[in-house]
PDB file of C-alpha atoms in Angstrom:
ATOM      1  CA  MET A1161      96.126  50.573  93.285  1.00  0.00           C
ATOM      2  CA  GLY A1162      94.325  48.149  95.525  1.00  0.00           C
ATOM      3  CA  SER A1163      90.885  49.751  94.871  1.00  0.00           C
ATOM      4  CA  TRP A1164      91.461  49.523  91.121  1.00  0.00           C
ATOM      5  CA  ARG A1165      92.392  45.856  91.430  1.00  0.00           C
ATOM      6  CA  LEU A1166      89.065  45.395  93.312  1.00  0.00           C
ATOM      7  CA  TYR A1167      87.041  46.994  90.424  1.00  0.00           C
ATOM      8  CA  ALA A1168      89.067  44.962  87.871  1.00  0.00           C
ATOM      9  CA  ALA A1169      88.025  41.852  89.832  1.00  0.00           C
ATOM     10  CA  VAL A1170      84.364  42.993  89.839  1.00  0.00           C
ATOM     11  CA  ALA A1171      84.547  43.500  86.048  1.00  0.00           C
ATOM     12  CA  ALA A1172      86.158  40.080  85.585  1.00  0.00           C
ATOM     13  CA  GLY A1173      83.321  38.582  87.689  1.00  0.00           C
ATOM     14  CA  GLY A1174      80.717  40.286  85.518  1.00  0.00           C
ATOM     15  CA  PHE A1175      82.402  38.841  82.479  1.00  0.00           C
ATOM     16  CA  ARG A1176      82.537  35.281  83.889  1.00  0.00           C
ATOM     17  CA  ARG A1177      78.909  35.479  85.152  1.00  0.00           C
ATOM     18  CA  TYR A1178      77.540  35.976  81.593  1.00  0.00           C
ATOM     19  CA  ALA A1179      80.024  33.670  80.045  1.00  0.00           C
ATOM     20  CA  THR A1180      78.332  30.767  81.975  1.00  0.00           C
ATOM     21  CA  TYR A1181      75.123  31.227  79.920  1.00  0.00           C
ATOM     22  CA  ARG A1182      76.389  29.460  76.734  1.00  0.00           C
ATOM     23  CA  ALA A1183      72.950  28.462  75.345  1.00  0.00           C
ATOM     24  CA  ALA A1184      71.488  31.960  75.913  1.00  0.00           C
ATOM     25  CA  THR A1185      74.642  33.436  74.123  1.00  0.00           C
ATOM     26  CA  ALA A1186      74.246  31.111  71.138  1.00  0.00           C
ATOM     27  CA  ALA A1187      70.505  31.973  70.938  1.00  0.00           C
ATOM     28  CA  GLY A1188      71.385  35.629  71.101  1.00  0.00           C
ATOM     29  CA  VAL A1189      73.956  35.234  68.227  1.00  0.00           C
ATOM     30  CA  PHE A1190      71.299  33.547  66.132  1.00  0.00           C
ATOM     31  CA  THR A1191      68.635  36.124  66.915  1.00  0.00           C
ATOM     32  CA  ASN A1192      70.854  39.073  66.200  1.00  0.00           C
ATOM     33  CA  THR A1193      72.034  37.603  62.947  1.00  0.00           C
ATOM     34  CA  VAL A1194      68.485  36.901  61.781  1.00  0.00           C
ATOM     35  CA  PHE A1195      67.311  40.331  62.798  1.00  0.00           C
ATOM     36  CA  GLY A1196      70.306  41.838  61.069  1.00  0.00           C
ATOM     37  CA  VAL A1197      69.382  40.135  57.781  1.00  0.00           C
ATOM     38  CA  VAL A1198      65.789  41.275  58.025  1.00  0.00           C
ATOM     39  CA  LEU A1199      66.892  44.895  58.802  1.00  0.00           C
ATOM     40  CA  VAL A1200      69.452  44.995  56.044  1.00  0.00           C
ATOM     41  CA  HIS A1201      66.923  44.075  53.382  1.00  0.00           C
ATOM     42  CA  THR A1202      64.425  46.554  54.866  1.00  0.00           C
ATOM     43  CA  TYR A1203      67.092  49.297  54.800  1.00  0.00           C
ATOM     44  CA  LEU A1204      68.175  48.421  51.224  1.00  0.00           C
ATOM     45  CA  ALA A1205      64.550  48.787  50.145  1.00  0.00           C
ATOM     46  CA  LEU A1206      64.214  52.071  51.980  1.00  0.00           C
ATOM     47  CA  TRP A1207      67.477  53.409  50.556  1.00  0.00           C
ATOM     48  CA  ASP A1208      66.384  52.364  47.036  1.00  0.00           C
ATOM     49  CA  GLU A1209      63.489  54.817  47.481  1.00  0.00           C
ATOM     50  CA  ARG A1210      65.441  57.437  49.398  1.00  0.00           C
ATOM     51  CA  PRO A1211      69.040  57.340  48.264  1.00  0.00           C
ATOM     52  CA  HIS A1212      71.520  58.813  50.720  1.00  0.00           C
ATOM     53  CA  LEU A1213      68.898  59.109  53.446  1.00  0.00           C
ATOM     54  CA  GLY A1214      70.617  60.616  56.465  1.00  0.00           C
ATOM     55  CA  GLY A1215      73.673  61.143  54.494  1.00  0.00           C
ATOM     56  CA  TYR A1216      74.455  57.425  54.184  1.00  0.00           C
ATOM     57  CA  ASP A1217      74.861  55.441  51.104  1.00  0.00           C
ATOM     58  CA  GLN A1218      73.617  51.855  50.985  1.00  0.00           C
ATOM     59  CA  ALA A1219      76.866  50.370  52.206  1.00  0.00           C
ATOM     60  CA  GLN A1220      76.898  52.700  55.170  1.00  0.00           C
ATOM     61  CA  ALA A1221      73.320  51.899  56.015  1.00  0.00           C
ATOM     62  CA  VAL A1222      74.151  48.140  55.961  1.00  0.00           C
ATOM     63  CA  THR A1223      77.179  48.809  58.174  1.00  0.00           C
ATOM     64  CA  TYR A1224      74.979  50.730  60.581  1.00  0.00           C
ATOM     65  CA  VAL A1225      72.498  47.741  60.835  1.00  0.00           C
ATOM     66  CA  TRP A1226      75.256  45.220  61.709  1.00  0.00           C
ATOM     67  CA  LEU A1227      76.907  47.604  64.178  1.00  0.00           C
ATOM     68  CA  GLY A1228      73.520  47.991  65.849  1.00  0.00           C
ATOM     69  CA  GLN A1229      73.218  44.232  66.142  1.00  0.00           C
ATOM     70  CA  CYS A1230      76.686  44.013  67.514  1.00  0.00           C
ATOM     71  CA  LEU A1231      75.949  46.581  70.189  1.00  0.00           C
ATOM     72  CA  TYR A1232      72.372  45.665  71.034  1.00  0.00           C
ATOM     73  CA  ALA A1233      73.232  43.433  73.975  1.00  0.00           C
ATOM     74  CA  THR A1234      76.610  44.987  74.542  1.00  0.00           C
ATOM     75  CA  LEU A1235      75.050  48.336  75.477  1.00  0.00           C
ATOM     76  CA  ALA A1236      71.845  46.734  76.980  1.00  0.00           C
ATOM     77  CA  ILE A1237      69.807  48.919  74.553  1.00  0.00           C
ATOM     78  CA  GLN A1238      66.558  47.545  75.980  1.00  0.00           C
ATOM     79  CA  GLY A1239      67.862  47.149  79.449  1.00  0.00           C
ATOM     80  CA  GLY A1240      68.840  43.934  81.050  1.00  0.00           C
ATOM     81  CA  GLY A1241      72.218  44.966  82.347  1.00  0.00           C
ATOM     82  CA  ALA A1242      73.374  45.799  85.867  1.00  0.00           C
ATOM     83  CA  GLU A1243      70.340  47.966  86.477  1.00  0.00           C
ATOM     84  CA  ARG A1244      68.072  44.906  86.754  1.00  0.00           C
ATOM     85  CA  ASP A1245      70.040  43.552  89.708  1.00  0.00           C
ATOM     86  CA  LEU A1246      70.374  46.924  91.237  1.00  0.00           C
ATOM     87  CA  MET A1247      66.628  47.549  91.117  1.00  0.00           C
ATOM     88  CA  GLU A1248      65.964  44.163  92.769  1.00  0.00           C
ATOM     89  CA  ARG A1249      68.478  44.790  95.523  1.00  0.00           C
ATOM     90  CA  ILE A1250      66.933  48.143  96.240  1.00  0.00           C
ATOM     91  CA  ARG A1251      63.476  46.613  96.313  1.00  0.00           C
ATOM     92  CA  THR A1252      64.355  43.808  98.656  1.00  0.00           C
ATOM     93  CA  GLY A1253      66.674  45.888 100.919  1.00  0.00           C
ATOM     94  CA  GLU A1254      69.756  43.887  99.930  1.00  0.00           C
ATOM     95  CA  ILE A1255      71.252  47.222  98.847  1.00  0.00           C
ATOM     96  CA  ALA A1256      72.254  47.648 102.504  1.00  0.00           C
ATOM     97  CA  VAL A1257      74.872  45.035 101.973  1.00  0.00           C
ATOM     98  CA  ASP A1258      76.343  46.930  99.101  1.00  0.00           C
ATOM     99  CA  LEU A1259      76.386  50.107 101.147  1.00  0.00           C
ATOM    100  CA  TYR A1260      78.509  48.397 103.766  1.00  0.00           C
ATOM    101  CA  ARG A1261      81.151  47.216 101.304  1.00  0.00           C
ATOM    102  CA  PRO A1262      84.452  49.093 101.430  1.00  0.00           C
ATOM    103  CA  ALA A1263      83.900  50.177  97.824  1.00  0.00           C
ATOM    104  CA  ASP A1264      82.314  52.976  95.878  1.00  0.00           C
ATOM    105  CA  LEU A1265      78.729  51.912  95.080  1.00  0.00           C
ATOM    106  CA  GLN A1266      78.600  53.474  91.669  1.00  0.00           C
ATOM    107  CA  LEU A1267      82.038  52.280  90.528  1.00  0.00           C
ATOM    108  CA  TRP A1268      81.169  48.741  91.863  1.00  0.00           C
ATOM    109  CA  TRP A1269      78.097  48.526  89.582  1.00  0.00           C
ATOM    110  CA  LEU A1270      79.840  50.255  86.738  1.00  0.00           C
ATOM    111  CA  ALA A1271      82.701  47.808  86.787  1.00  0.00           C
ATOM    112  CA  GLY A1272      80.367  44.808  86.782  1.00  0.00           C
ATOM    113  CA  ASP A1273      78.415  46.290  83.925  1.00  0.00           C
ATOM    114  CA  LEU A1274      81.555  46.892  81.846  1.00  0.00           C
ATOM    115  CA  GLY A1275      82.488  43.197  82.394  1.00  0.00           C
ATOM    116  CA  ARG A1276      79.076  42.232  81.136  1.00  0.00           C
ATOM    117  CA  ALA A1277      79.408  44.556  78.208  1.00  0.00           C
ATOM    118  CA  LEU A1278      82.672  43.163  77.204  1.00  0.00           C
ATOM    119  CA  PHE A1279      81.465  39.586  77.204  1.00  0.00           C
ATOM    120  CA  GLN A1280      78.239  40.486  75.221  1.00  0.00           C
ATOM    121  CA  MET A1281      80.340  42.148  72.545  1.00  0.00           C
ATOM    122  CA  LEU A1282      82.839  39.328  72.213  1.00  0.00           C
ATOM    123  CA  GLY A1283      80.334  36.526  72.764  1.00  0.00           C
ATOM    124  CA  ARG A1284      77.182  37.818  71.055  1.00  0.00           C
ATOM    125  CA  GLY A1285      78.158  40.886  68.961  1.00  0.00           C
ATOM    126  CA  VAL A1286      81.271  40.065  66.979  1.00  0.00           C
ATOM    127  CA  ILE A1287      79.808  37.020  65.136  1.00  0.00           C
ATOM    128  CA  PRO A1288      76.779  38.838  63.661  1.00  0.00           C
ATOM    129  CA  PHE A1289      79.048  41.711  62.640  1.00  0.00           C
ATOM    130  CA  LEU A1290      81.498  39.386  60.870  1.00  0.00           C
ATOM    131  CA  PHE A1291      78.585  37.610  59.231  1.00  0.00           C
ATOM    132  CA  GLY A1292      77.380  40.941  57.917  1.00  0.00           C
ATOM    133  CA  ALA A1293      80.897  41.825  56.634  1.00  0.00           C
ATOM    134  CA  ALA A1294      81.063  38.475  54.861  1.00  0.00           C
ATOM    135  CA  PHE A1295      77.763  38.490  53.066  1.00  0.00           C
ATOM    136  CA  PHE A1296      76.836  42.157  52.582  1.00  0.00           C
ATOM    137  CA  PRO A1297      78.704  45.214  51.212  1.00  0.00           C
ATOM    138  CA  MET A1298      79.837  47.311  54.188  1.00  0.00           C
ATOM    139  CA  ALA A1299      81.704  50.667  54.522  1.00  0.00           C
ATOM    140  CA  LEU A1300      84.515  49.658  56.762  1.00  0.00           C
ATOM    141  CA  PRO A1301      87.834  51.599  57.095  1.00  0.00           C
ATOM    142  CA  THR A1302      91.143  49.965  55.985  1.00  0.00           C
ATOM    143  CA  ASP A1303      93.298  52.231  58.187  1.00  0.00           C
ATOM    144  CA  VAL A1304      93.995  51.446  61.807  1.00  0.00           C
ATOM    145  CA  THR A1305      93.406  54.976  63.149  1.00  0.00           C
ATOM    146  CA  PRO A1306      89.543  54.887  62.660  1.00  0.00           C
ATOM    147  CA  TRP A1307      89.396  51.544  64.303  1.00  0.00           C
ATOM    148  CA  ALA A1308      91.376  52.750  67.239  1.00  0.00           C
ATOM    149  CA  ALA A1309      89.091  55.791  67.647  1.00  0.00           C
ATOM    150  CA  PHE A1310      86.046  53.549  67.220  1.00  0.00           C
ATOM    151  CA  THR A1311      87.260  51.217  70.100  1.00  0.00           C
ATOM    152  CA  VAL A1312      87.393  54.305  72.392  1.00  0.00           C
ATOM    153  CA  THR A1313      83.939  55.381  71.359  1.00  0.00           C
ATOM    154  CA  LEU A1314      82.681  51.822  72.292  1.00  0.00           C
ATOM    155  CA  LEU A1315      84.104  52.251  75.836  1.00  0.00           C
ATOM    156  CA  LEU A1316      82.474  55.631  76.219  1.00  0.00           C
ATOM    157  CA  ALA A1317      79.250  54.315  74.848  1.00  0.00           C
ATOM    158  CA  ALA A1318      79.202  51.582  77.451  1.00  0.00           C
ATOM    159  CA  VAL A1319      79.809  54.172  80.205  1.00  0.00           C
ATOM    160  CA  VAL A1320      76.948  56.442  78.949  1.00  0.00           C
ATOM    161  CA  SER A1321      74.698  53.410  78.619  1.00  0.00           C
ATOM    162  CA  PHE A1322      75.376  52.385  82.252  1.00  0.00           C
ATOM    163  CA  ALA A1323      74.984  55.916  83.539  1.00  0.00           C
ATOM    164  CA  ILE A1324      71.481  56.186  81.909  1.00  0.00           C
ATOM    165  CA  ARG A1325      70.420  52.810  83.375  1.00  0.00           C
ATOM    166  CA  HIS A1326      71.977  53.550  86.759  1.00  0.00           C
ATOM    167  CA  LEU A1327      69.889  56.741  87.106  1.00  0.00           C
ATOM    168  CA  ALA A1328      66.760  54.780  86.120  1.00  0.00           C
ATOM    169  CA  ALA A1329      67.540  52.079  88.654  1.00  0.00           C
ATOM    170  CA  LEU A1330      68.027  54.557  91.482  1.00  0.00           C
ATOM    171  CA  SER A1331      64.352  55.736  90.971  1.00  0.00           C
ATOM    172  CA  VAL A1332      63.307  52.522  92.690  1.00  0.00           C
ATOM    173  CA  PHE A1333      64.396  54.103  96.007  1.00  0.00           C
ATOM    174  CA  TRP A1334      61.244  56.178  95.695  1.00  0.00           C
ATOM    175  CA  LEU A1335      59.088  54.013  93.390  1.00  0.00           C
ATOM    176  CA  MET A1336      59.803  50.719  95.282  1.00  0.00           C
ATOM    177  CA  ASP A1337      59.296  48.809  92.051  1.00  0.00           C
ATOM    178  CA  GLY A1338      61.182  48.804  88.773  1.00  0.00           C
ATOM    179  CA  MET A1339      58.711  47.286  86.340  1.00  0.00           C
ATOM    180  CA  GLY A1340      57.571  50.497  84.886  1.00  0.00           C
ATOM    181  CA  VAL A1341      61.064  51.967  84.799  1.00  0.00           C
ATOM    182  CA  ASN A1342      62.244  48.817  82.778  1.00  0.00           C
ATOM    183  CA  GLN A1343      59.491  49.371  80.292  1.00  0.00           C
ATOM    184  CA  ALA A1344      60.494  53.055  79.876  1.00  0.00           C
ATOM    185  CA  LEU A1345      64.120  51.973  79.391  1.00  0.00           C
ATOM    186  CA  MET A1346      63.122  49.527  76.713  1.00  0.00           C
ATOM    187  CA  VAL A1347      61.110  52.137  74.687  1.00  0.00           C
ATOM    188  CA  THR A1348      63.551  55.035  75.014  1.00  0.00           C
ATOM    189  CA  GLY A1349      66.531  52.740  74.384  1.00  0.00           C
ATOM    190  CA  ILE A1350      65.208  51.344  71.199  1.00  0.00           C
ATOM    191  CA  PHE A1351      63.927  54.665  69.757  1.00  0.00           C
ATOM    192  CA  PHE A1352      66.470  57.202  70.860  1.00  0.00           C
ATOM    193  CA  SER A1353      69.558  55.136  70.350  1.00  0.00           C
ATOM    194  CA  GLY A1354      68.844  54.755  66.670  1.00  0.00           C
ATOM    195  CA  MET A1355      68.317  51.009  66.745  1.00  0.00           C
ATOM    196  CA  VAL A1356      65.301  51.367  64.495  1.00  0.00           C
ATOM    197  CA  LEU A1357      66.620  54.027  62.118  1.00  0.00           C
ATOM    198  CA  PRO A1358      69.830  56.142  62.154  1.00  0.00           C
ATOM    199  CA  LEU A1359      69.325  59.338  64.010  1.00  0.00           C
ATOM    200  CA  ASN A1360      70.785  61.077  61.055  1.00  0.00           C
ATOM    201  CA  ALA A1361      67.595  60.224  59.160  1.00  0.00           C
ATOM    202  CA  PHE A1362      65.241  61.894  61.622  1.00  0.00           C
ATOM    203  CA  PRO A1363      63.978  65.177  59.986  1.00  0.00           C
ATOM    204  CA  GLY A1364      63.832  68.759  61.044  1.00  0.00           C
ATOM    205  CA  ALA A1365      63.919  70.060  64.583  1.00  0.00           C
ATOM    206  CA  PHE A1366      63.081  66.687  66.020  1.00  0.00           C
ATOM    207  CA  GLY A1367      66.150  65.213  64.396  1.00  0.00           C
ATOM    208  CA  GLU A1368      68.315  67.981  65.844  1.00  0.00           C
ATOM    209  CA  VAL A1369      66.948  67.299  69.376  1.00  0.00           C
ATOM    210  CA  VAL A1370      67.468  63.452  69.282  1.00  0.00           C
ATOM    211  CA  ARG A1371      71.008  63.834  68.006  1.00  0.00           C
ATOM    212  CA  VAL A1372      72.066  65.792  71.039  1.00  0.00           C
ATOM    213  CA  LEU A1373      70.427  63.408  73.635  1.00  0.00           C
ATOM    214  CA  PRO A1374      72.662  61.018  75.465  1.00  0.00           C
ATOM    215  CA  TRP A1375      71.314  57.962  73.610  1.00  0.00           C
ATOM    216  CA  ALA A1376      73.051  59.295  70.479  1.00  0.00           C
ATOM    217  CA  ALA A1377      76.339  58.461  72.194  1.00  0.00           C
ATOM    218  CA  GLN A1378      75.523  54.750  72.035  1.00  0.00           C
ATOM    219  CA  ILE A1379      75.251  53.761  68.483  1.00  0.00           C
ATOM    220  CA  GLN A1380      75.160  56.913  66.274  1.00  0.00           C
ATOM    221  CA  MET A1381      78.484  58.258  67.361  1.00  0.00           C
ATOM    222  CA  PRO A1382      80.464  55.003  67.129  1.00  0.00           C
ATOM    223  CA  ALA A1383      78.888  54.388  63.724  1.00  0.00           C
ATOM    224  CA  ASP A1384      79.722  57.834  62.369  1.00  0.00           C
ATOM    225  CA  VAL A1385      83.327  57.535  63.663  1.00  0.00           C
ATOM    226  CA  LEU A1386      83.774  54.034  62.130  1.00  0.00           C
ATOM    227  CA  MET A1387      82.445  55.307  58.725  1.00  0.00           C
ATOM    228  CA  GLY A1388      84.228  58.633  58.750  1.00  0.00           C
ATOM    229  CA  GLU A1389      80.965  60.682  59.026  1.00  0.00           C
ATOM    230  CA  THR A1390      82.257  62.753  61.919  1.00  0.00           C
ATOM    231  CA  SER A1391      85.545  63.630  63.523  1.00  0.00           C
ATOM    232  CA  ALA A1392      86.686  61.313  66.273  1.00  0.00           C
ATOM    233  CA  LEU A1393      87.510  64.325  68.456  1.00  0.00           C
ATOM    234  CA  ARG A1394      83.923  65.670  68.200  1.00  0.00           C
ATOM    235  CA  ALA A1395      82.367  62.275  68.879  1.00  0.00           C
ATOM    236  CA  LEU A1396      84.648  61.581  71.871  1.00  0.00           C
ATOM    237  CA  ALA A1397      83.938  65.052  73.331  1.00  0.00           C
ATOM    238  CA  PHE A1398      80.180  64.484  72.974  1.00  0.00           C
ATOM    239  CA  GLN A1399      80.376  61.088  74.592  1.00  0.00           C
ATOM    240  CA  ALA A1400      82.683  62.171  77.376  1.00  0.00           C
ATOM    241  CA  ALA A1401      80.568  65.176  78.281  1.00  0.00           C
ATOM    242  CA  TRP A1402      77.384  63.023  78.570  1.00  0.00           C
ATOM    243  CA  ALA A1403      79.370  60.349  80.542  1.00  0.00           C
ATOM    244  CA  VAL A1404      80.537  62.901  83.105  1.00  0.00           C
ATOM    245  CA  ALA A1405      77.239  64.703  83.361  1.00  0.00           C
ATOM    246  CA  LEU A1406      75.216  61.489  83.810  1.00  0.00           C
ATOM    247  CA  LEU A1407      77.722  59.873  86.280  1.00  0.00           C
ATOM    248  CA  ALA A1408      77.717  63.112  88.300  1.00  0.00           C
ATOM    249  CA  ALA A1409      73.913  63.141  88.283  1.00  0.00           C
ATOM    250  CA  GLY A1410      73.856  59.568  89.333  1.00  0.00           C
ATOM    251  CA  ARG A1411      76.133  60.374  92.277  1.00  0.00           C
ATOM    252  CA  LEU A1412      73.874  63.252  93.442  1.00  0.00           C
ATOM    253  CA  VAL A1413      70.721  61.048  93.187  1.00  0.00           C
ATOM    254  CA  GLN A1414      72.446  58.103  94.819  1.00  0.00           C
ATOM    255  CA  SER A1415      73.574  60.348  97.706  1.00  0.00           C
ATOM    256  CA  ALA A1416      70.048  61.598  98.177  1.00  0.00           C
ATOM    257  CA  ALA A1417      68.568  58.135  97.941  1.00  0.00           C
ATOM    258  CA  THR A1418      70.948  56.482 100.409  1.00  0.00           C
ATOM    259  CA  ARG A1419      70.253  59.118 102.957  1.00  0.00           C
ATOM    260  CA  ARG A1420      66.637  57.893 103.032  1.00  0.00           C
ATOM    261  CA  VAL A1421      67.242  54.148 103.083  1.00  0.00           C
ATOM    262  CA  VAL A1422      65.357  52.280 105.768  1.00  0.00           C
ATOM    263  CA  VAL A1423      66.077  48.532 106.103  1.00  0.00           C
ATOM    264  CA  GLN A1424      64.064  46.449 108.421  1.00  0.00           C
ATOM    265  CA  GLY A1425      66.119  45.587 111.487  1.00  0.00           C
ATOM    266  CA  GLY A1426      68.754  48.243 111.007  1.00  0.00           C
TER     267      GLY A1426
END
């Protein structure tokens, strides 16, 4: 119980840390709202030409846009979450302090990132989503059950997102710099998560591939659960499988990395 209180405190610290940046949060709300409006009109024009693209009608396409804007910072789609700090601590050698803490290294960073994600959703994601619901037709359920399932998919999406970024951050143990890794996270995050276009709209074999990659667990699965396009059980199983696989891979890589850590003076 004591260890779980520790990780809860770390998560609360992550929440409070990002809550202090009020101006940045307000700017993020404005940016996501503006980009949401631009994307909605782009999607509406595209869906006028290609009705039911990806199996969505226009209301579902609009819902997908605003959900993406809600989750953009929440899931650190382009990076910018806990992995940035972890990369820097590995590069400078401060990771040695983390390794001496009486806590699990992976769970410590996961807890902090979940706290960050919760604030980003409440502070930056909810307002654009409500704006979209107020001014555009959206396909939102009226029953509480889909919303409950959707909430669980958001938690699993945050875990999968962290697990991907954690693995990327660990590469700095070998690369000694995270700049290129951050750029790769930005590109893969935007493209494979479906931020630009729903993964359901990707054609042929390529579409089949991108829909089984872990990035699909971040936006596509929560969106399809919310709009009733897939069963909650299937989506949760998909997300949970990737979460377990990626966290396990992270533990293996972390174990290999920490065995080779050399810090000046120790």
